[in-house]
XYZ file of C-alpha atoms in Angstrom:
655
model
C 48.726 -48.618 18.571
C 46.264 -45.819 20.064
C 46.169 -45.526 23.874
C 42.316 -45.871 24.360
C 40.814 -42.267 26.318
C 37.521 -41.553 27.981
C 34.661 -39.490 25.886
C 36.590 -35.695 25.804
C 34.105 -33.102 27.266
C 33.160 -32.730 23.032
C 32.192 -36.214 22.798
C 30.055 -35.678 26.011
C 28.173 -33.031 24.776
C 27.633 -34.850 21.050
C 25.936 -37.389 23.183
C 22.500 -37.557 21.445
C 19.277 -37.623 24.403
C 17.001 -39.863 23.150
C 13.124 -38.636 23.900
C 8.840 -37.961 24.226
C 8.280 -41.479 22.689
C 5.523 -41.919 21.046
C 3.504 -45.955 20.087
C 1.074 -45.403 17.009
C -2.131 -47.632 18.174
C -1.719 -50.140 15.869
C 1.738 -51.144 17.716
C 3.858 -50.983 14.154
C 5.777 -47.168 14.451
C 7.713 -45.337 17.197
C 8.173 -41.849 17.209
C 11.135 -40.376 19.299
C 12.817 -37.171 19.730
C 16.892 -36.923 19.104
C 18.455 -34.306 20.820
C 21.762 -33.313 19.734
C 25.229 -30.387 19.774
C 25.483 -28.437 16.186
C 28.443 -27.605 16.353
C 28.688 -25.693 12.987
C 25.800 -23.283 14.644
C 26.174 -23.382 18.036
C 22.892 -25.015 18.530
C 20.914 -27.846 19.967
C 18.469 -29.358 18.007
C 15.656 -31.582 18.259
C 14.048 -34.278 15.498
C 11.406 -36.719 15.407
C 12.876 -39.700 14.646
C 9.969 -42.811 12.976
C 10.392 -45.904 13.147
C 8.673 -48.022 11.184
C 8.759 -51.948 12.097
C 7.367 -53.660 9.096
C 10.763 -51.762 7.611
C 13.033 -52.454 10.085
C 14.301 -48.552 10.301
C 15.010 -45.520 11.796
C 14.994 -41.925 10.337
C 14.827 -37.884 10.303
C 11.146 -36.753 9.920
C 11.579 -32.943 9.260
C 15.738 -32.130 7.619
C 17.924 -31.291 9.623
C 17.755 -27.783 9.724
C 14.305 -27.770 11.101
C 13.186 -28.544 14.688
C 10.399 -31.071 15.462
C 9.388 -32.097 18.977
C 6.301 -33.540 20.919
C 5.125 -36.657 17.930
C 2.078 -37.511 18.521
C -0.029 -40.475 16.729
C -3.218 -40.128 14.382
C -5.652 -42.560 15.880
C -5.231 -44.400 11.982
C -1.298 -44.454 12.507
C -0.842 -43.518 9.039
C 0.240 -39.662 9.989
C 2.275 -38.237 12.751
C 1.440 -34.423 14.296
C 4.747 -32.264 15.773
C 5.526 -28.848 17.000
C 7.948 -27.250 14.723
C 9.469 -23.521 15.713
C 7.948 -20.828 12.982
C 8.766 -17.337 12.692
C 11.113 -14.193 12.828
C 14.737 -15.986 13.684
C 14.058 -14.368 16.864
C 11.441 -14.558 17.716
C 10.097 -18.836 17.209
C 6.873 -20.154 18.094
C 5.882 -23.890 18.418
C 3.235 -24.357 15.511
C 0.973 -27.217 15.060
C 2.210 -29.472 11.905
C 1.464 -32.838 10.726
C 3.345 -34.663 8.039
C 2.019 -37.885 6.459
C 4.904 -41.044 5.974
C 3.034 -42.652 3.090
C 2.731 -39.661 0.605
C 5.767 -37.395 3.266
C 2.929 -34.184 2.510
C 3.365 -31.626 5.423
C 1.159 -28.799 6.432
C 1.289 -26.727 9.261
C -1.910 -26.438 10.942
C -2.029 -23.366 13.555
C -0.485 -20.193 13.914
C -0.884 -19.259 17.647
C 1.222 -15.744 18.149
C 3.040 -16.988 21.270
C 2.574 -20.731 20.499
C 0.985 -23.658 21.017
C 2.825 -25.853 24.112
C 0.290 -29.023 24.890
C -1.606 -30.331 22.354
C -4.091 -33.243 22.132
C -5.617 -35.321 18.743
C -9.369 -35.382 17.985
C -10.073 -38.734 18.246
C -11.242 -39.299 15.080
C -8.600 -37.504 13.641
C -9.971 -34.884 12.588
C -7.909 -32.262 13.967
C -6.705 -30.989 17.429
C -7.206 -30.278 20.837
C -4.195 -27.656 22.340
C -2.875 -25.540 24.693
C -1.643 -21.818 24.123
C -2.121 -18.144 25.499
C -5.125 -16.060 25.774
C -5.118 -12.957 23.170
C -4.399 -9.648 24.572
C -7.597 -7.941 26.009
C -8.710 -4.569 23.584
C -8.327 -2.755 26.813
C -4.568 -3.711 26.975
C -3.903 -2.841 23.577
C -5.156 0.349 23.914
C -3.431 1.072 27.268
C -0.344 -0.028 25.546
C -1.174 2.058 22.618
C -1.197 5.138 24.613
C 1.007 4.911 27.427
C 3.503 2.310 26.343
C 3.913 -0.844 27.523
C 3.708 -2.675 32.283
C 2.570 -4.651 33.310
C 0.852 -4.913 36.255
C 2.133 -7.015 38.892
C 0.081 -9.820 40.456
C -2.893 -9.454 38.271
C -3.113 -8.825 34.738
C -1.879 -12.827 33.362
C -2.155 -14.350 29.635
C -3.017 -17.943 30.764
C -3.416 -20.494 28.447
C -6.913 -21.389 27.538
C -8.171 -24.567 25.998
C -8.969 -24.175 22.126
C -9.998 -26.539 19.206
C -8.906 -26.299 15.071
C -9.726 -28.480 12.731
C -8.261 -29.298 9.657
C -9.962 -29.946 6.764
C -11.318 -26.103 7.536
C -7.215 -24.782 7.655
C -7.572 -27.348 3.788
C -10.977 -25.164 2.030
C -10.382 -21.769 3.812
C -8.061 -19.016 3.661
C -6.391 -18.440 7.281
C -6.115 -14.803 7.325
C -9.391 -14.011 5.771
C -11.627 -16.825 7.766
C -8.900 -17.218 11.259
C -12.321 -17.089 13.601
C -13.744 -19.844 11.478
C -11.537 -21.910 12.038
C -10.113 -21.337 15.689
C -12.394 -22.296 17.904
C -11.794 -20.989 21.189
C -13.306 -23.625 24.693
C -11.917 -21.709 27.610
C -11.738 -18.718 28.909
C -8.397 -16.550 29.828
C -10.229 -14.988 32.718
C -10.317 -17.446 34.647
C -7.567 -19.463 35.593
C -4.420 -20.642 33.317
C -5.002 -24.027 31.560
C -1.710 -26.772 32.451
C -2.305 -30.165 31.983
C -5.668 -32.028 29.556
C -6.923 -34.929 27.990
C -9.949 -35.698 25.730
C -13.033 -38.917 25.556
C -12.249 -40.690 23.609
C -15.797 -39.730 21.829
C -14.706 -36.697 21.835
C -17.733 -35.265 24.207
C -15.476 -34.560 26.723
C -12.363 -32.476 28.576
C -10.649 -32.697 31.551
C -7.803 -30.463 32.610
C -6.198 -28.921 35.751
C -5.718 -25.730 35.771
C -4.695 -22.699 38.189
C -5.732 -19.002 38.958
C -1.943 -17.936 37.058
C 0.266 -18.623 35.524
C 2.766 -17.595 38.798
C 4.333 -20.971 39.545
C 2.784 -20.496 42.950
C 0.655 -20.741 41.927
C 0.454 -24.126 40.350
C 0.071 -26.105 43.657
C -3.643 -24.352 44.395
C -4.521 -25.829 41.198
C -8.379 -27.481 40.398
C -9.787 -30.773 38.041
C -12.913 -29.370 35.796
C -14.821 -31.471 33.343
C -16.217 -29.404 30.217
C -18.494 -31.084 28.383
C -17.564 -29.731 24.554
C -20.252 -28.983 23.015
C -22.512 -27.323 25.431
C -19.350 -26.037 26.756
C -20.269 -26.358 29.946
C -17.661 -26.180 32.352
C -17.509 -28.330 35.793
C -15.480 -27.970 38.964
C -14.450 -31.130 40.723
C -14.472 -31.161 44.657
C -11.392 -32.716 45.781
C -8.944 -31.499 48.853
C -6.281 -32.087 47.413
C -3.214 -30.662 44.818
C -3.019 -31.252 41.278
C 0.506 -31.531 39.596
C 1.465 -34.428 37.173
C -1.201 -35.501 34.572
C -4.478 -36.651 34.045
C -6.085 -39.311 31.746
C -10.135 -40.515 30.556
C -10.652 -43.361 31.248
C -11.407 -45.928 28.021
C -15.123 -45.420 27.750
C -14.922 -41.535 29.758
C -17.057 -42.524 32.664
C -14.094 -41.892 35.110
C -10.938 -39.757 35.177
C -7.510 -40.818 37.096
C -5.330 -37.810 37.858
C -1.522 -37.586 39.947
C -2.461 -35.280 43.356
C -0.461 -35.063 46.798
C -2.537 -34.461 50.517
C -2.006 -30.948 51.671
C -0.367 -31.019 55.001
C -0.375 -28.994 58.591
C 2.083 -29.191 59.928
C 4.432 -29.562 57.242
C 3.684 -25.664 56.235
C 0.448 -24.344 54.172
C 0.848 -25.514 50.610
C 4.459 -28.272 50.329
C 3.772 -30.634 47.858
C 4.486 -34.878 49.016
C 5.136 -37.803 47.166
C 2.016 -37.463 45.087
C -0.531 -40.210 44.404
C -3.349 -41.621 42.418
C -7.108 -40.951 42.851
C -9.640 -42.084 40.651
C -12.857 -39.899 40.477
C -16.079 -41.315 39.091
C -18.108 -38.537 37.217
C -21.013 -39.768 37.026
C -21.130 -40.513 40.701
C -18.666 -38.041 41.774
C -16.965 -40.814 44.106
C -12.965 -40.965 44.748
C -10.562 -43.211 45.434
C -6.634 -44.405 46.667
C -5.933 -47.376 44.089
C -2.621 -47.587 45.761
C -2.227 -46.761 48.992
C 0.795 -48.410 50.225
C 3.412 -46.984 46.774
C 5.266 -44.516 49.014
C 6.689 -42.398 45.688
C 4.915 -40.133 43.420
C 3.100 -41.918 40.819
C 2.217 -40.672 37.074
C 0.007 -42.221 35.069
C 0.279 -42.489 32.115
C -2.715 -43.871 29.735
C -5.868 -45.651 30.816
C -5.897 -48.473 28.082
C -7.999 -51.571 27.849
C -5.906 -53.422 30.122
C -5.362 -50.386 32.818
C -3.661 -47.405 33.782
C 0.125 -47.732 32.294
C 2.096 -45.486 35.490
C 5.295 -44.464 35.794
C 7.717 -44.582 39.294
C 10.667 -43.843 40.832
C 11.663 -46.196 43.721
C 15.427 -44.608 44.439
C 17.800 -44.714 41.657
C 15.411 -46.745 39.679
C 12.467 -45.540 37.192
C 9.458 -47.645 36.825
C 6.702 -48.724 34.862
C 3.518 -51.229 35.541
C -0.182 -51.461 34.339
C -2.758 -51.048 37.189
C -5.751 -52.178 38.286
C -9.165 -50.185 39.307
C -8.276 -52.994 43.183
C -4.566 -52.063 42.528
C -2.545 -54.523 41.501
C 0.468 -53.406 39.575
C 1.847 -55.865 37.047
C 5.045 -54.857 36.479
C 5.794 -54.128 32.926
C 10.457 -52.918 34.097
C 12.916 -54.800 35.658
C 12.849 -53.680 39.556
C 16.307 -52.871 39.662
C 19.136 -51.728 36.574
C 16.257 -49.445 34.809
C 16.165 -45.756 34.304
C 12.390 -45.584 31.971
C 12.121 -41.578 31.788
C 9.249 -41.931 29.208
C 6.339 -44.397 27.759
C 3.410 -44.792 25.545
C 1.098 -47.278 24.972
C -1.440 -48.856 22.055
C -5.225 -48.200 23.913
C -5.791 -52.040 23.367
C -2.720 -51.935 25.745
C -1.178 -54.809 24.389
C 1.424 -53.428 22.591
C 4.326 -50.469 24.084
C 7.589 -48.006 23.404
C 9.620 -45.990 25.979
C 12.960 -45.295 25.862
C 15.338 -46.515 28.755
C 18.948 -46.891 29.841
C 20.295 -49.020 32.309
C 23.217 -48.775 34.733
C 26.845 -47.581 32.842
C 24.815 -46.782 29.485
C 22.435 -44.364 27.414
C 19.208 -44.022 26.735
C 17.946 -46.210 24.363
C 14.312 -46.728 22.788
C 12.454 -50.038 23.114
C 9.393 -51.684 21.006
C 7.316 -54.082 23.113
C 11.180 -54.657 24.501
C 13.042 -55.032 21.499
C 15.380 -52.214 21.766
C 15.600 -50.469 18.154
C 18.647 -47.532 18.481
C 21.872 -47.759 19.219
C 23.526 -45.074 20.678
C 25.658 -46.904 23.282
C 27.914 -47.921 19.903
C 28.803 -43.702 20.723
C 30.870 -45.377 23.552
C 32.317 -48.407 21.850
C 36.537 -47.765 21.613
C 36.234 -45.254 24.304
C 36.766 -45.993 28.257
C 33.835 -45.603 30.934
C 33.472 -44.726 34.152
C 32.222 -47.508 36.208
C 29.108 -46.273 38.110
C 27.697 -47.994 41.312
C 25.753 -47.635 44.149
C 26.489 -47.066 47.863
C 25.122 -46.459 51.276
C 26.635 -44.681 53.764
C 24.708 -43.715 57.096
C 24.740 -39.329 58.135
C 25.110 -38.076 61.640
C 21.808 -37.898 62.260
C 22.032 -41.880 61.269
C 19.268 -40.868 58.055
C 20.650 -44.078 55.323
C 22.301 -42.183 52.769
C 22.575 -43.611 48.565
C 25.241 -42.077 46.418
C 26.250 -42.823 43.102
C 29.451 -43.664 42.943
C 32.180 -43.153 39.450
C 35.574 -44.505 39.065
C 38.259 -45.828 36.903
C 37.769 -48.504 33.892
C 41.077 -49.700 36.419
C 40.581 -49.215 39.598
C 42.576 -49.738 42.177
C 41.298 -50.805 45.769
C 44.204 -50.285 47.250
C 45.082 -47.044 46.414
C 43.670 -43.033 47.462
C 41.699 -41.156 44.902
C 41.430 -37.103 44.943
C 37.614 -36.980 45.678
C 35.036 -34.852 43.793
C 31.964 -34.771 44.975
C 29.152 -33.461 42.626
C 25.450 -32.413 44.131
C 22.022 -33.054 42.118
C 19.707 -30.437 42.166
C 16.085 -29.927 43.038
C 16.391 -31.202 45.887
C 13.150 -33.136 45.337
C 15.491 -35.165 42.589
C 18.549 -37.551 42.621
C 21.443 -38.779 40.719
C 21.201 -41.917 38.772
C 23.886 -44.677 37.954
C 23.801 -43.839 33.712
C 25.809 -41.951 31.290
C 23.023 -38.364 30.359
C 23.477 -34.950 29.842
C 19.821 -35.007 31.926
C 21.241 -34.911 34.563
C 25.373 -34.092 34.513
C 25.087 -31.120 31.866
C 27.622 -29.011 33.456
C 30.408 -31.818 35.069
C 32.676 -33.468 33.416
C 32.102 -36.936 34.877
C 34.407 -38.475 32.525
C 37.170 -36.126 32.569
C 36.925 -35.654 36.081
C 38.017 -39.762 36.288
C 40.307 -39.552 33.319
C 42.006 -37.257 35.711
C 42.372 -39.247 38.145
C 39.345 -37.942 40.813
C 36.559 -40.499 41.574
C 33.459 -39.141 42.055
C 30.407 -38.959 44.003
C 26.847 -38.255 43.531
C 25.201 -37.967 46.513
C 21.468 -38.722 46.952
C 20.502 -36.551 50.311
C 17.828 -35.897 52.484
C 14.500 -34.489 50.498
C 15.927 -36.134 47.088
C 13.420 -38.151 45.699
C 12.630 -41.650 44.854
C 13.122 -42.536 49.048
C 9.474 -41.914 49.734
C 7.642 -39.195 51.713
C 9.725 -39.265 55.215
C 12.883 -38.476 53.056
C 11.480 -36.269 51.015
C 10.678 -33.983 54.105
C 13.662 -34.790 56.135
C 15.009 -31.120 55.628
C 12.474 -29.852 56.591
C 13.466 -26.264 58.346
C 17.397 -27.630 58.282
C 18.563 -27.427 54.484
C 22.321 -26.375 53.999
C 23.225 -28.161 57.923
C 21.987 -31.607 57.198
C 22.622 -31.314 53.978
C 25.850 -31.302 54.714
C 26.271 -33.942 57.006
C 24.788 -35.923 54.114
C 27.549 -34.753 52.016
C 30.220 -34.889 54.821
C 29.193 -38.594 56.134
C 29.521 -40.404 52.530
C 33.084 -38.343 52.321
C 34.484 -40.293 55.376
C 32.622 -42.946 54.312
C 34.982 -43.277 51.381
C 37.862 -41.931 53.530
C 37.705 -45.097 55.724
C 37.443 -46.706 53.224
C 40.758 -46.039 52.088
C 40.409 -45.005 49.014
C 39.342 -41.374 49.019
C 42.859 -39.019 49.956
C 40.992 -36.276 52.910
C 43.157 -33.580 51.965
C 42.147 -33.605 48.081
C 38.242 -33.438 48.418
C 36.387 -30.785 46.069
C 32.487 -29.952 46.051
C 30.713 -28.749 42.897
C 26.860 -28.421 42.166
C 24.140 -26.099 40.894
C 20.434 -24.639 41.844
C 20.285 -26.200 44.841
C 23.249 -28.626 44.624
C 24.685 -25.318 44.264
C 23.087 -23.978 47.139
C 24.715 -26.554 49.127
C 28.068 -26.077 47.939
C 27.830 -22.558 48.829
C 27.265 -23.459 52.353
C 29.442 -25.758 52.280
C 31.811 -22.678 50.896
C 31.819 -20.937 54.140
C 30.322 -23.373 56.681
C 33.252 -26.090 56.153
C 36.228 -26.013 55.965
C 36.594 -29.653 54.835
C 37.963 -29.249 51.056
C 40.163 -28.235 48.563
C 38.514 -26.279 46.350
C 34.598 -25.457 45.712
C 31.890 -24.447 42.268
C 29.192 -22.713 42.564
C 26.803 -23.157 39.714
C 23.412 -20.895 39.999
C 23.860 -21.358 43.838
C 21.110 -19.705 46.201
C 23.303 -18.237 48.517
C 21.237 -15.476 51.042
C 17.517 -16.582 51.602
C 16.494 -13.105 52.749
C 17.597 -12.089 48.970
C 16.595 -14.352 47.042
C 12.778 -14.725 48.527
C 12.690 -11.675 47.436
C 14.260 -11.535 44.525
C 13.467 -15.665 43.061
C 10.524 -16.006 41.074
C 9.253 -19.387 43.510
C 9.051 -17.697 46.817
C 6.168 -20.280 48.029
C 8.851 -22.919 47.507
C 11.368 -21.080 50.698
C 8.989 -21.121 52.790
C 7.647 -24.725 52.029
C 11.436 -25.892 53.856
C 11.655 -23.430 55.754
C 8.512 -23.063 57.471
C 7.501 -19.594 57.311
C 8.594 -15.988 55.708
C 11.771 -14.306 56.420
C 9.523 -11.069 58.354
C 8.410 -14.118 60.427
C 10.860 -15.639 61.442
C 14.292 -14.697 60.477
C 16.734 -16.836 62.617
C 16.068 -20.238 59.906
C 16.640 -17.501 56.858
C 19.871 -16.729 58.962
C 20.448 -20.498 59.903
C 20.445 -21.986 56.679
C 22.006 -19.312 54.869
C 25.130 -19.168 53.583
C 26.760 -15.931 53.733
C 25.574 -16.031 57.345
C 28.828 -17.811 57.908
C 31.236 -15.872 55.481
C 33.774 -14.952 57.885
C 34.511 -18.409 58.221
C 35.346 -18.738 54.489
C 38.866 -20.218 52.785
C 37.982 -22.165 50.725
C 39.509 -21.071 47.116
C 35.889 -21.138 44.884
C 34.363 -20.930 41.352
C 30.990 -19.107 40.815
C 29.332 -19.055 37.989
C 25.385 -18.128 36.919
C 23.633 -17.603 34.006
C 22.475 -14.268 33.789
C 19.487 -14.703 33.420
C 18.207 -17.371 36.054
C 14.789 -15.881 37.109
C 14.942 -19.282 39.119
C 17.903 -18.185 41.178
C 18.926 -14.433 39.882
C 22.180 -13.239 40.340
C 22.168 -11.424 43.286
C 23.240 -14.771 45.089
C 26.231 -15.682 43.248
C 27.083 -11.635 43.414
C 26.681 -11.621 47.704
C 29.088 -14.795 47.593
C 31.611 -13.506 45.405
C 32.007 -10.106 47.098
C 31.582 -11.538 50.392
C 34.542 -14.470 49.378
C 36.670 -11.040 47.654
C 36.074 -9.275 51.580
C 37.684 -11.989 53.497
C 40.353 -12.537 51.401
C 39.648 -15.998 49.877
C 40.539 -16.982 46.228
C 37.306 -16.115 44.108
C 36.610 -16.271 39.926
C 32.874 -14.797 39.278
C 31.898 -15.607 36.042
C 28.080 -14.859 33.971
C 26.833 -16.176 30.995
C 25.251 -13.912 28.941
C 21.785 -15.174 28.144
C 21.421 -18.051 30.212
C 18.529 -18.604 31.539
C 19.231 -21.897 34.414
C 20.922 -24.239 31.811
C 23.477 -23.661 28.504
C 21.662 -23.106 25.357
C 24.523 -23.603 23.126
C 27.126 -26.699 23.055
C 30.515 -24.346 23.357
C 28.508 -21.843 26.676
C 28.279 -26.086 27.687
C 32.056 -26.796 26.999
C 32.570 -23.208 28.426
C 30.949 -24.767 32.075
C 32.444 -27.662 31.777
C 36.435 -26.641 31.096
C 35.978 -24.081 34.182
C 35.312 -26.505 36.512
C 37.750 -29.128 35.074
C 40.432 -26.815 35.367
C 38.966 -25.226 38.081
C 39.648 -29.045 40.467
C 43.141 -30.251 37.919
C 44.425 -26.964 39.410
C 43.057 -25.854 43.359
C 43.718 -29.965 43.314
C 46.152 -31.762 41.453
C 47.930 -28.611 41.373
C 48.051 -28.189 37.437
C 47.793 -24.681 36.170
C 45.611 -22.087 35.145
C 46.881 -20.438 32.624
C 44.342 -20.819 30.187
C 41.085 -20.498 32.934
C 40.882 -16.473 31.205
C 39.932 -18.119 27.739
C 37.829 -20.508 28.532
């Protein structure tokens, strides 16, 4: 009889991820997206799956070699619309397709050069409103022909516009000859960049959130607009709140609900806090805040006849409920042990679908609280680590939570080598569930099988713990985060289950930054892995695509306050570095560009610290190839197994 094992790295990466659930308005059918690893062509594939309640079965909508995402049912519940990439091999763009579940006929609706990013059915099912890039101006085209291609930074944008296309005209007209008669542009790309939108149930009005440009820094300076579709008239709504998240109409079209954040003058100019919900009366212009007692980001998903479907985070739970205009919330999910990624509800409010994971499980799709998928069967016959929430006090008294993963056969009297995995963000969190959405670069199950225990701290700045906790690392980046991490390590050492002399730390993005800080600031660790991490805030400020993010957390720019930039930068402490450090970085990461990696690598080399730098070609923030994901995980597994357990590094170069 074979001894049971934990999931291998390849099996972890092969676990399907379920998302984008969408319920038909008759409450009988559900569409969702299943992401899988295709090893034969080294790609991640996304496919829309359909569940038909009357048949009691699930099936894929498109063939294995054709990707599909973003499913939305037609108002009559008979047709499914979705996005699928079209074009040359290296230049495929998402277009809208429709397919009948009765006759299985398929039709491509759009042919946008830069693809479609967001779309909704026209309320009667006649066509689609969608968001796509504005067309390049004739002046820019002529300039390119005359002088070559260049971009005037900060002055020239291809903003997202709102368009409408009618299905019947697509069927009747020849696209090449009558393109202008098929597609109607409803907004001007010169003025603003559309992020989110909704259409009133009578089809007469559109509401959309728009920023001055596609720049990430402008996203927080967005405004809300109402568009009279027939008249083509736009009205900017008066609001002093920062916009973000989603927006939706009331069933009668007289009000809109959206998520927004309040500007705080003493927390730099444009810092985003946990957002609240706002209801705007279109006729009177009045504003109301129905959830003043919610200390968490709340996202409105749909306004139904029974209330507004909302989703919010409460520590390590993501919950859903129906909100009335009076501010009362009817819970639609458990208040503990529940992580709901997304949800969809019928207009009458009687039927709901969602994808949910509970502690120590991966995501499943539910229809009216009945599970309709069985992805957790993939764990059958395998050992699983046990994830639990623990808490401790940081050095300044802040209460910190984290996820502790231990072996299936955990011995409370044994001291284990400890690995700390730090999440990115910082406004995100670690959760006690199995999903590559959160740990796609670190093989926790393999760490457990090797004999480690794993701690994932939700350090200050993490989401879900209230606004004050979210702001608690303001001008304290790195130093306060280190205190939160090391106090968690000390907690496990004091409990007698962690060996203080065999501790490693790793993380990606902001987790990589904290890991880099641990590398140069401390000698407490035996090994460290820095993934896509910031190492010098001053040089990072002029290289990243989101310099405003740094100003939000450090309170100023580096020219006006160089001291805070130095105090919070790992490179400031490079002379005290001594811990073996693996550095992994995506070649095309625009958020955290590679100069961060090269700077830390050279500094460690100069200090004669054992270090390795690996640049992943073509990769941005995350790997889009399962094989590359395997390499990242195996490199980390080998690195920590060698430096903490004393295992060989002989295969490291070929990983």
